[in-house]
Amino acid sequence: SIMSEQSGIVFSKIRVIYIAMFVMAALLVIFSVRWQVVEASRFQAEAEYRKHNDQIPSLRGTIYAADDSTLAYSEPRWNVNVWIPELLFAERKGLQTREEFAKKVAPLIDTSAERLQADIAEAESNEYLYPRIAVKVNLETREALMSLARDPDDKGHPQGRLTGLDLTFTSERIYPEARLASQVLGLTNVLDDGETIGQSGLEAEWDGYLEPQIGFIQGETDAVGNAVGIASEKTIEAKRGSAIYT
């Protein structure tokens, strides 16, 4: 009798374990179907959203006089844009608010948070998803913008980098001797994509030598915008334009 009772207890435990395993297996199948079939397109879209293809910028070559003094050189600059779909995505996920974004970005581009919010709202109402909010900011401002972080969550945990900003590389051509030999040196023009091209004079005649080679890097980010170190990356190194001497 005692042995039969013990056997009954053992069988009951085994039955509970079997039922638990069956439930877990059923849940695994249900969630697998949900993730891989029902919501496959959404997860694929989020995965594509986390991929990034970035250019590695470089600078146009320098023009020197015969005595090695500098007649023309380039300094890096960046145009600042708002990528509204990324801004909306972060808002939907509860990672950051529009007010937080404007409050942190505005002081770095010499505008007010109210003005920045109004500009973003106007672009959004006109279905323009990539408004430009500042032009040719220097390296210091660029680094400050890139280092902006979201407010911590309710438990004080960091939530990663502020998202919604996109900085595109451009450059500024500088002639330290002002108009000295300006007819010979010529001038440059910056295209919409940020590329600097020679328009006249030496800048145009030797444009192919002065022109830099832009690099390329491909990688991935996690859910909060941090780079995934173990993700495979492809890189093409950038090369500065050649220098020429008069």
Short mmCIF file of C-alpha atoms in Angstrom, two decimals:
data_model
loop_
_atom_site.label_atom_id
_atom_site.label_comp_id
_atom_site.label_asym_id
_atom_site.label_seq_id
_atom_site.Cartn_x
_atom_site.Cartn_y
_atom_site.Cartn_z
CA SER A 1 0.00 0.00 0.00
CA ILE A 2 2.81 2.38 0.93
CA MET A 3 4.69 1.46 -2.24
CA SER A 4 1.61 2.02 -4.38
CA GLU A 5 1.10 5.45 -2.78
CA GLN A 6 4.74 6.37 -3.45
CA SER A 7 4.42 5.13 -7.03
CA GLY A 8 1.29 7.26 -7.44
CA ILE A 9 3.18 10.33 -6.17
CA VAL A 10 6.09 9.64 -8.54
CA PHE A 11 3.73 9.19 -11.51
CA SER A 12 1.93 12.42 -10.56
CA LYS A 13 5.23 14.32 -10.52
CA ILE A 14 6.23 12.81 -13.84
CA ARG A 15 2.85 13.77 -15.28
CA VAL A 16 3.31 17.37 -14.09
CA ILE A 17 6.77 17.47 -15.65
CA TYR A 18 5.40 16.09 -18.94
CA ILE A 19 2.59 18.64 -18.94
CA ALA A 20 5.03 21.48 -18.22
CA MET A 21 7.34 20.33 -21.01
CA PHE A 22 4.39 20.04 -23.40
CA VAL A 23 3.23 23.56 -22.53
CA MET A 24 6.76 24.94 -22.99
CA ALA A 25 7.11 23.17 -26.35
CA ALA A 26 3.72 24.46 -27.47
CA LEU A 27 4.65 28.02 -26.45
CA LEU A 28 7.97 27.68 -28.28
CA VAL A 29 6.18 26.61 -31.46
CA ILE A 30 3.59 29.40 -31.13
CA PHE A 31 6.19 32.12 -30.60
CA SER A 32 8.41 30.73 -33.34
CA VAL A 33 5.52 30.90 -35.81
CA ARG A 34 4.65 34.38 -34.58
CA TRP A 35 8.20 35.72 -34.87
CA GLN A 36 9.19 33.95 -38.09
CA VAL A 37 5.89 34.09 -40.01
CA VAL A 38 3.26 36.45 -38.60
CA GLU A 39 5.61 39.30 -37.58
CA ALA A 40 8.52 38.45 -39.86
CA SER A 41 8.20 41.66 -41.87
CA ARG A 42 8.27 43.84 -38.74
CA PHE A 43 11.38 42.15 -37.35
CA GLN A 44 13.06 42.34 -40.74
CA ALA A 45 12.31 46.07 -40.89
CA GLU A 46 13.79 46.60 -37.43
CA ALA A 47 16.90 44.61 -38.40
CA GLU A 48 17.36 46.73 -41.53
CA TYR A 49 16.87 49.85 -39.42
CA ARG A 50 19.87 48.84 -37.28
CA LYS A 51 22.24 48.43 -40.22
CA HIS A 52 24.33 51.41 -41.15
CA ASN A 53 26.38 52.24 -44.20
CA ASP A 54 28.62 55.19 -43.46
CA GLN A 55 31.14 57.08 -45.49
CA ILE A 56 34.60 57.78 -44.10
CA PRO A 57 35.25 61.36 -45.17
CA SER A 58 38.52 62.81 -46.31
CA LEU A 59 39.77 66.24 -47.31
CA ARG A 60 40.75 67.88 -50.56
CA GLY A 61 44.47 68.27 -51.19
CA THR A 62 46.39 71.39 -50.23
CA ILE A 63 47.87 73.87 -52.68
CA TYR A 64 51.33 75.18 -51.69
CA ALA A 65 53.46 77.96 -53.07
CA ALA A 66 57.00 77.18 -54.23
CA ASP A 67 58.33 78.31 -50.83
CA ASP A 68 56.04 75.79 -49.04
CA SER A 69 53.64 78.46 -47.76
CA THR A 70 49.98 77.38 -47.88
CA LEU A 71 47.74 78.96 -50.49
CA ALA A 72 44.62 76.78 -50.12
CA TYR A 73 43.54 74.01 -47.77
CA SER A 74 40.36 72.36 -46.50
CA GLU A 75 38.91 71.92 -43.03
CA PRO A 76 36.21 69.38 -42.13
CA ARG A 77 32.66 70.58 -41.55
CA TRP A 78 29.32 68.82 -41.07
CA ASN A 79 25.76 69.65 -42.04
CA VAL A 80 23.23 68.68 -39.36
CA ASN A 81 19.96 67.03 -40.39
CA VAL A 82 17.06 65.43 -38.55
CA TRP A 83 16.01 61.96 -39.72
CA ILE A 84 12.35 62.14 -38.68
CA PRO A 85 11.54 58.38 -39.05
CA GLU A 86 14.30 57.59 -36.54
CA LEU A 87 12.99 60.32 -34.23
CA LEU A 88 9.46 58.88 -34.40
CA PHE A 89 10.73 55.33 -33.85
CA ALA A 90 12.51 56.37 -30.63
CA GLU A 91 9.36 58.16 -29.45
CA ARG A 92 7.16 55.12 -30.10
CA LYS A 93 9.59 52.94 -28.15
CA GLY A 94 9.51 55.40 -25.26
CA LEU A 95 13.26 55.96 -25.47
CA GLN A 96 13.16 59.75 -25.81
CA THR A 97 10.73 62.61 -26.33
CA ARG A 98 10.63 65.38 -28.91
CA GLU A 99 11.11 67.93 -26.14
CA GLU A 100 14.22 66.15 -24.84
CA PHE A 101 15.69 66.02 -28.34
CA ALA A 102 15.13 69.73 -29.01
CA LYS A 103 16.31 70.81 -25.56
CA LYS A 104 19.65 69.01 -25.94
CA VAL A 105 20.36 69.76 -29.61
CA ALA A 106 19.26 73.41 -29.87
CA PRO A 107 22.02 75.03 -27.74
CA LEU A 108 24.72 73.35 -29.85
CA ILE A 109 23.43 74.77 -33.14
CA ASP A 110 22.67 78.30 -31.87
CA THR A 111 18.90 78.12 -31.87
CA SER A 112 16.11 77.69 -29.31
CA ALA A 113 14.35 74.46 -28.42
CA GLU A 114 11.02 76.03 -29.39
CA ARG A 115 12.33 77.10 -32.81
CA LEU A 116 13.83 73.67 -33.45
CA GLN A 117 10.59 71.89 -32.52
CA ALA A 118 8.67 74.23 -34.80
CA ASP A 119 11.04 73.54 -37.71
CA ILE A 120 10.73 69.78 -37.22
CA ALA A 121 6.93 70.00 -36.98
CA GLU A 122 6.78 72.07 -40.18
CA ALA A 123 8.96 69.58 -42.05
CA GLU A 124 6.86 66.68 -40.76
CA SER A 125 3.61 68.38 -41.82
CA ASN A 126 5.06 68.86 -45.31
CA GLU A 127 6.13 65.19 -45.37
CA TYR A 128 9.75 66.22 -45.60
CA LEU A 129 11.58 63.55 -43.60
CA TYR A 130 15.12 64.95 -43.70
CA PRO A 131 15.18 68.64 -42.72
CA ARG A 132 18.52 70.42 -42.35
CA ILE A 133 18.85 72.32 -39.08
CA ALA A 134 22.47 73.57 -39.25
CA VAL A 135 25.20 73.91 -41.87
CA LYS A 136 28.97 73.53 -41.69
CA VAL A 137 29.42 72.99 -37.96
CA ASN A 138 33.00 72.39 -36.86
CA LEU A 139 34.57 69.29 -35.34
CA GLU A 140 34.01 70.42 -31.76
CA THR A 141 30.28 70.90 -32.33
CA ARG A 142 30.04 67.64 -34.21
CA GLU A 143 31.63 65.72 -31.33
CA ALA A 144 29.29 67.41 -28.85
CA LEU A 145 26.24 66.45 -30.93
CA MET A 146 27.41 62.86 -31.34
CA SER A 147 27.99 62.48 -27.59
CA LEU A 148 24.46 63.54 -26.60
CA ALA A 149 22.77 60.83 -24.52
CA ARG A 150 19.16 60.12 -23.66
CA ASP A 151 17.84 60.70 -20.17
CA PRO A 152 18.13 57.63 -17.89
CA ASP A 153 15.02 55.52 -17.37
CA ASP A 154 12.97 55.48 -14.16
CA LYS A 155 15.49 53.15 -12.53
CA GLY A 156 18.47 55.32 -13.44
CA HIS A 157 19.73 53.03 -16.19
CA PRO A 158 21.32 54.72 -19.25
CA GLN A 159 19.35 54.44 -22.49
CA GLY A 160 22.08 55.08 -25.01
CA ARG A 161 22.81 57.80 -27.51
CA LEU A 162 20.25 60.42 -28.51
CA THR A 163 18.84 59.42 -31.90
CA GLY A 164 17.26 61.36 -34.74
CA LEU A 165 20.36 63.28 -35.79
CA ASP A 166 22.25 62.66 -39.01
CA LEU A 167 25.47 64.56 -39.73
CA THR A 168 26.71 64.64 -43.29
CA PHE A 169 30.32 65.47 -44.02
CA THR A 170 31.29 68.47 -46.05
CA SER A 171 34.30 70.79 -45.98
CA GLU A 172 35.29 74.42 -46.14
CA ARG A 173 37.97 75.59 -48.54
CA ILE A 174 40.20 78.19 -46.91
CA TYR A 175 42.57 80.62 -48.59
CA PRO A 176 44.79 81.97 -45.80
CA GLU A 177 46.35 84.64 -48.04
CA ALA A 178 42.90 86.00 -48.93
CA ARG A 179 42.84 87.16 -52.57
CA LEU A 180 46.53 86.61 -53.25
CA ALA A 181 46.86 84.94 -56.68
CA SER A 182 43.12 84.28 -56.64
CA GLN A 183 42.90 84.32 -60.46
CA VAL A 184 45.55 81.59 -60.62
CA LEU A 185 44.26 79.50 -57.72
CA GLY A 186 40.66 79.70 -58.93
CA LEU A 187 37.75 78.63 -56.76
CA THR A 188 35.71 75.60 -55.68
CA ASN A 189 32.06 74.77 -55.30
CA VAL A 190 30.32 72.36 -52.92
CA LEU A 191 27.71 70.06 -54.47
CA ASP A 192 24.50 68.95 -52.74
CA ASP A 193 26.15 65.70 -51.63
CA GLY A 194 28.97 67.61 -49.89
CA GLU A 195 31.60 66.94 -52.56
CA THR A 196 33.96 69.83 -53.30
CA ILE A 197 34.92 70.35 -56.95
CA GLY A 198 37.22 72.81 -58.67
CA GLN A 199 35.48 75.47 -60.73
CA SER A 200 38.37 77.45 -62.21
CA GLY A 201 42.12 78.02 -62.07
CA LEU A 202 44.41 75.46 -60.49
CA GLU A 203 41.48 74.11 -58.45
CA ALA A 204 39.80 73.00 -61.68
CA GLU A 205 42.91 72.10 -63.72
CA TRP A 206 44.24 69.75 -61.02
CA ASP A 207 40.87 68.70 -59.63
CA GLY A 208 41.51 65.00 -60.24
CA TYR A 209 44.67 65.11 -58.11
CA LEU A 210 43.25 67.32 -55.37
CA GLU A 211 40.06 65.30 -55.04
CA PRO A 212 40.05 62.92 -52.02
CA GLN A 213 39.00 59.28 -52.02
CA ILE A 214 36.01 58.74 -49.74
CA GLY A 215 36.13 55.61 -47.55
CA PHE A 216 33.27 53.31 -46.60
CA ILE A 217 32.27 51.35 -43.50
CA GLN A 218 29.33 49.00 -42.95
CA GLY A 219 28.14 47.77 -39.56
CA GLU A 220 25.20 47.30 -37.18
CA THR A 221 23.81 48.89 -34.03
CA ASP A 222 21.81 47.44 -31.15
CA ALA A 223 18.31 48.49 -30.04
CA VAL A 224 19.56 51.65 -28.32
CA GLY A 225 21.92 52.77 -31.09
CA ASN A 226 25.25 51.44 -29.80
CA ALA A 227 27.61 49.78 -32.27
CA VAL A 228 27.62 45.97 -32.23
CA GLY A 229 31.27 45.03 -31.91
CA ILE A 230 30.92 41.42 -33.04
CA ALA A 231 28.95 42.31 -36.18
CA SER A 232 30.86 41.86 -39.40
CA GLU A 233 32.15 45.12 -40.84
CA LYS A 234 33.46 46.01 -44.26
CA THR A 235 35.81 48.95 -44.52
CA ILE A 236 37.43 50.83 -47.39
CA GLU A 237 40.03 53.29 -46.13
CA ALA A 238 39.76 56.95 -47.09
CA LYS A 239 42.64 58.81 -48.75
CA ARG A 240 43.33 62.53 -48.68
CA GLY A 241 43.73 64.39 -51.96
CA SER A 242 47.24 64.95 -53.27
CA ALA A 243 49.06 68.20 -52.56
CA ILE A 244 50.32 70.34 -55.42
CA TYR A 245 53.00 73.05 -55.54
CA THR A 246 53.01 76.13 -57.74
#
